[in-house]
Amino acid sequence: MTGARLAVNPIAYWLAGGVPDRTTRTLGPAFTELAEIGYTAVKADVPDDMDAADYLPWLASFGLEPALSLYSGAFADRETHREQAEAARVFAARQASFGQRFCMISTFGADPRTQHPAVGHGFDAERLKVVVDGIAACCEAMRAEGVTAALHPHVGGWVETEHEVRTVLDEVGPDLLAFGPDTGHMSWAGMDVPAVLRDYSDRIVGAHLKDTFAAGIARARTDDLGYQEATRPGGIWAEPGLGQVDLAACVGAFPGGFAGDYMIEVDVPSLPLRECHQVAYDWALATLPIEGA
């Protein structure tokens, strides 16, 4: 790949039934539909009912390629850092076998933050130090497999607020850790997203392009909604261009010559599934500096 590429995360399809279903039963029809719309790359995740060796040929049967994936771990317990690093190494080795040079790294599911999301609930400076060390250990393990980790901020995890994002990026140097921002999660957490992207522009290797409804964010904060309630259809997440994130400014903050994945991601669409991804695709072709646009 010589230029930036449009990709898509099929998360909305495998979450649509209320219970996660990452099997070929769900993903096969999803990939058929996404390819019909025009997408050519999807987040590289092997279906739960498939051997990894069969994954690339299966993707190719839809005319699709693997795109930037994500390793999500729990880093707040120093006693589990070695175990987490080994899991990250194994995940990175699989990604390397798919031809991937980068992989996002994130945290999610940290109670009580999923119950009080996007406000840095229960911040603890000492815990953040432990999280930084755990992420660094995983970065080392992933690099041993030829894959560079990229920090992916996520609401509901221990790297949620701007202070936490900046701390991790500043403490773990660019030789180990790149940046894989998520415009939606950063927006929900109250950041000036373009400003943060500009400050770490030289480390951006890929991104999840998410939009958010400002009214949904305001309601979630006012009513102290938990993550699941806040992200119901029509709540926080918006199709790109339909919400209030200044995505043009975000993309404008990317480095010159950016050649990574612009990944469309709408966890919970406000529109029917196909329409959601068609709207996102049309927005991307009209907005993003991507090959073929």
XYZ file of C-alpha atoms in Angstrom:
293
model
C 0.000 0.000 0.000
C 1.503 3.303 -1.131
C -1.213 5.695 0.040
C -3.932 5.991 2.658
C -6.612 3.314 2.446
C -10.284 3.217 3.348
C -11.213 0.291 5.610
C -14.194 -0.669 7.734
C -14.777 -2.427 11.033
C -17.806 -4.769 10.752
C -18.561 -4.414 14.469
C -22.081 -3.114 13.817
C -22.937 -6.383 12.079
C -21.675 -8.756 14.730
C -23.222 -6.653 17.519
C -26.574 -6.240 15.786
C -28.300 -9.150 17.514
C -27.515 -7.895 20.999
C -25.170 -10.832 21.679
C -21.757 -10.642 19.960
C -21.543 -13.093 17.055
C -18.134 -13.054 15.382
C -18.739 -16.189 13.329
C -18.853 -16.687 9.575
C -22.634 -16.944 9.881
C -22.719 -13.205 10.588
C -19.534 -11.992 8.964
C -20.009 -13.740 5.626
C -23.201 -11.820 4.720
C -21.672 -8.666 6.219
C -18.606 -8.902 3.988
C -20.771 -9.546 0.932
C -22.726 -6.375 1.680
C -19.670 -4.257 2.499
C -17.923 -5.370 -0.693
C -21.038 -4.513 -2.720
C -20.961 -1.009 -1.258
C -17.347 -0.663 -2.350
C -15.170 -1.366 0.686
C -11.995 -3.307 -0.067
C -10.462 -3.761 3.410
C -11.821 -4.867 6.800
C -10.411 -5.019 10.314
C -8.276 -8.162 10.498
C -10.069 -10.456 12.937
C -10.399 -14.191 12.367
C -13.997 -15.414 12.854
C -14.503 -17.484 15.987
C -15.389 -20.561 13.928
C -12.456 -20.378 11.491
C -8.829 -21.484 11.517
C -6.400 -18.618 11.022
C -4.839 -20.404 8.029
C -8.148 -20.120 6.163
C -8.729 -16.451 6.886
C -6.892 -14.681 4.051
C -8.321 -16.901 1.289
C -11.792 -16.427 2.777
C -11.382 -12.635 2.812
C -10.113 -12.695 -0.752
C -13.256 -14.548 -1.847
C -15.145 -11.330 -1.070
C -12.523 -9.138 -2.736
C -11.369 -7.899 0.672
C -7.973 -7.385 2.332
C -7.038 -7.367 6.049
C -6.731 -3.960 7.694
C -5.428 -2.617 11.000
C -6.624 -4.686 13.951
C -6.671 -4.126 17.716
C -5.410 -5.955 20.804
C -7.421 -5.122 23.916
C -5.930 -5.985 27.272
C -6.180 -5.318 30.994
C -3.049 -3.647 32.325
C -4.009 -2.371 35.778
C -2.682 -5.445 37.638
C 1.096 -5.695 37.580
C 0.880 -9.393 38.447
C -0.706 -10.136 35.067
C 1.685 -8.101 32.895
C 3.727 -11.104 31.805
C 0.565 -12.997 30.850
C -0.770 -9.958 28.964
C 2.501 -9.518 27.102
C 2.475 -13.135 25.965
C -1.125 -12.791 24.766
C -0.151 -9.624 22.907
C 2.813 -11.418 21.316
C 0.595 -14.240 20.076
C -1.933 -11.752 18.707
C 0.828 -9.786 16.980
C 2.285 -12.931 15.435
C -1.066 -13.683 13.845
C -1.327 -10.119 12.564
C 2.178 -10.365 11.121
C 1.122 -13.531 9.284
C -1.578 -11.407 7.625
C 1.037 -8.904 6.467
C 0.279 -6.309 9.133
C 3.087 -4.072 10.434
C 0.982 -2.244 13.027
C -1.684 -3.216 15.542
C -3.691 -0.980 17.850
C -3.565 -1.575 21.598
C -6.325 -0.547 23.961
C -8.083 -1.109 27.271
C -11.819 -1.561 27.774
C -14.224 -3.008 30.313
C -12.674 -1.457 33.409
C -15.307 -1.261 36.133
C -16.399 1.210 37.388
C -15.497 3.189 34.273
C -18.020 1.378 32.108
C -20.649 2.456 34.648
C -19.443 6.081 34.679
C -17.853 6.496 31.255
C -15.802 9.249 29.625
C -14.991 11.248 32.777
C -11.890 9.463 34.076
C -13.870 8.009 36.973
C -11.714 6.868 39.889
C -8.482 8.274 38.498
C -5.415 7.003 40.314
C -1.936 8.163 39.323
C -0.267 5.032 40.679
C -2.611 2.768 38.744
C -1.863 4.761 35.595
C 1.841 4.069 36.107
C 1.063 0.348 36.286
C -1.033 0.604 33.115
C 1.813 2.401 31.340
C 4.222 -0.372 32.338
C 1.797 -3.052 31.178
C 1.292 -1.403 27.808
C 5.053 -0.991 27.403
C 5.594 -4.699 28.125
C 3.027 -5.605 25.471
C 4.658 -3.222 22.992
C 8.000 -4.970 23.522
C 6.388 -8.362 22.992
C 4.611 -7.238 19.826
C 7.751 -5.674 18.417
C 9.502 -9.038 18.798
C 7.040 -10.323 16.185
C 7.716 -7.409 13.835
C 4.564 -5.486 14.755
C 4.464 -1.971 16.214
C 1.691 -1.246 18.695
C -0.395 1.920 18.337
C -2.235 3.394 21.324
C -6.006 3.407 20.822
C -7.935 5.530 23.363
C -11.211 3.934 24.448
C -13.987 5.152 26.723
C -14.599 2.673 29.524
C -10.935 1.778 29.937
C -7.980 3.014 31.946
C -6.688 5.103 29.024
C -9.744 7.238 28.515
C -9.061 10.914 29.207
C -6.712 13.318 27.460
C -4.353 13.284 30.445
C -4.180 9.494 30.344
C -3.652 9.382 26.574
C -0.888 11.955 26.731
C 0.741 10.238 29.706
C 0.944 6.887 27.937
C 2.269 8.389 24.701
C 4.810 10.516 26.565
C 5.991 7.723 28.853
C 6.237 5.016 26.187
C 8.441 6.408 23.455
C 7.753 6.439 19.713
C 10.287 3.664 19.147
C 7.860 1.303 20.914
C 4.433 2.908 20.638
C 2.719 4.602 17.709
C -0.730 6.252 17.807
C -4.007 4.834 16.473
C -6.614 7.412 17.523
C -10.373 6.983 17.647
C -12.079 10.294 16.926
C -15.346 9.173 18.494
C -13.988 7.918 21.804
C -11.768 10.980 22.094
C -14.723 13.259 21.375
C -16.913 11.516 23.951
C -14.151 11.927 26.535
C -14.239 15.689 25.977
C -10.974 16.169 24.099
C -10.146 18.774 21.499
C -9.557 15.918 19.094
C -7.753 17.780 16.268
C -5.412 19.408 18.806
C -4.385 16.067 20.315
C -3.919 14.593 16.845
C -1.706 17.516 15.830
C 0.466 17.098 18.916
C 1.147 13.428 18.110
C 0.736 13.593 14.348
C 4.099 12.030 13.588
C 3.041 8.860 15.453
C -0.326 8.252 13.739
C -0.310 5.019 11.730
C -4.064 4.457 11.403
C -7.335 5.610 12.911
C -10.935 4.732 13.629
C -13.037 7.506 12.133
C -16.099 7.801 14.344
C -18.602 10.600 14.684
C -20.668 11.437 17.749
C -23.936 13.167 18.531
C -23.242 16.054 20.899
C -26.728 15.748 22.370
C -26.092 12.099 23.184
C -22.848 12.951 24.941
C -24.554 15.718 26.924
C -27.369 13.401 27.982
C -24.948 10.660 29.009
C -23.055 13.097 31.215
C -26.147 14.754 32.720
C -27.857 11.450 33.485
C -24.635 9.563 34.362
C -25.487 6.825 31.895
C -23.444 3.634 31.762
C -21.588 2.698 28.583
C -24.238 0.349 27.198
C -27.150 2.690 27.835
C -25.277 5.703 26.466
C -24.460 3.897 23.227
C -27.922 2.658 22.313
C -29.073 3.484 18.753
C -29.265 7.239 18.266
C -27.327 7.884 21.487
C -23.604 8.615 21.219
C -22.467 7.088 17.921
C -23.172 8.736 14.591
C -22.339 7.871 11.018
C -19.390 9.978 9.775
C -20.629 13.386 8.713
C -23.941 13.126 10.575
C -22.599 14.049 14.013
C -20.710 16.972 15.483
C -17.056 15.831 15.416
C -15.018 18.060 13.104
C -13.709 15.120 11.118
C -12.272 17.351 8.396
C -10.072 19.042 11.009
C -9.149 15.647 12.440
C -8.049 14.316 9.065
C -6.246 17.597 8.412
C -4.127 16.924 11.501
C -2.763 13.662 10.085
C 0.851 13.673 8.912
C 1.734 14.526 5.356
C 2.063 11.398 3.264
C -0.082 9.378 5.688
C -0.317 5.844 4.287
C -2.310 4.003 6.945
C -5.910 2.868 7.301
C -8.766 5.307 7.679
C -11.155 2.835 9.284
C -14.870 3.570 9.300
C -16.383 2.414 12.578
C -19.963 2.872 13.715
C -20.433 0.540 16.664
C -24.170 1.184 16.950
C -25.657 2.761 13.822
C -28.393 5.363 13.895
C -29.487 4.087 10.445
C -30.197 0.586 9.073
C -26.981 -1.404 8.663
C -26.528 -1.144 4.904
C -27.599 2.492 4.795
C -25.221 3.301 7.661
C -22.236 1.893 5.817
C -23.292 3.359 2.474
C -23.561 6.819 4.050
C -20.131 6.340 5.630
C -18.626 5.141 2.348
C -20.058 8.071 0.380
C -18.780 10.486 3.033
C -15.325 8.918 2.903
C -15.037 9.140 -0.877
C -16.074 12.791 -0.776
C -13.864 13.731 2.171
C -10.778 11.573 2.627
C -7.474 11.734 0.738
C -7.508 8.050 -0.172
C -6.393 6.020 -3.150
C -9.091 5.729 -5.778
C -11.189 8.601 -4.420
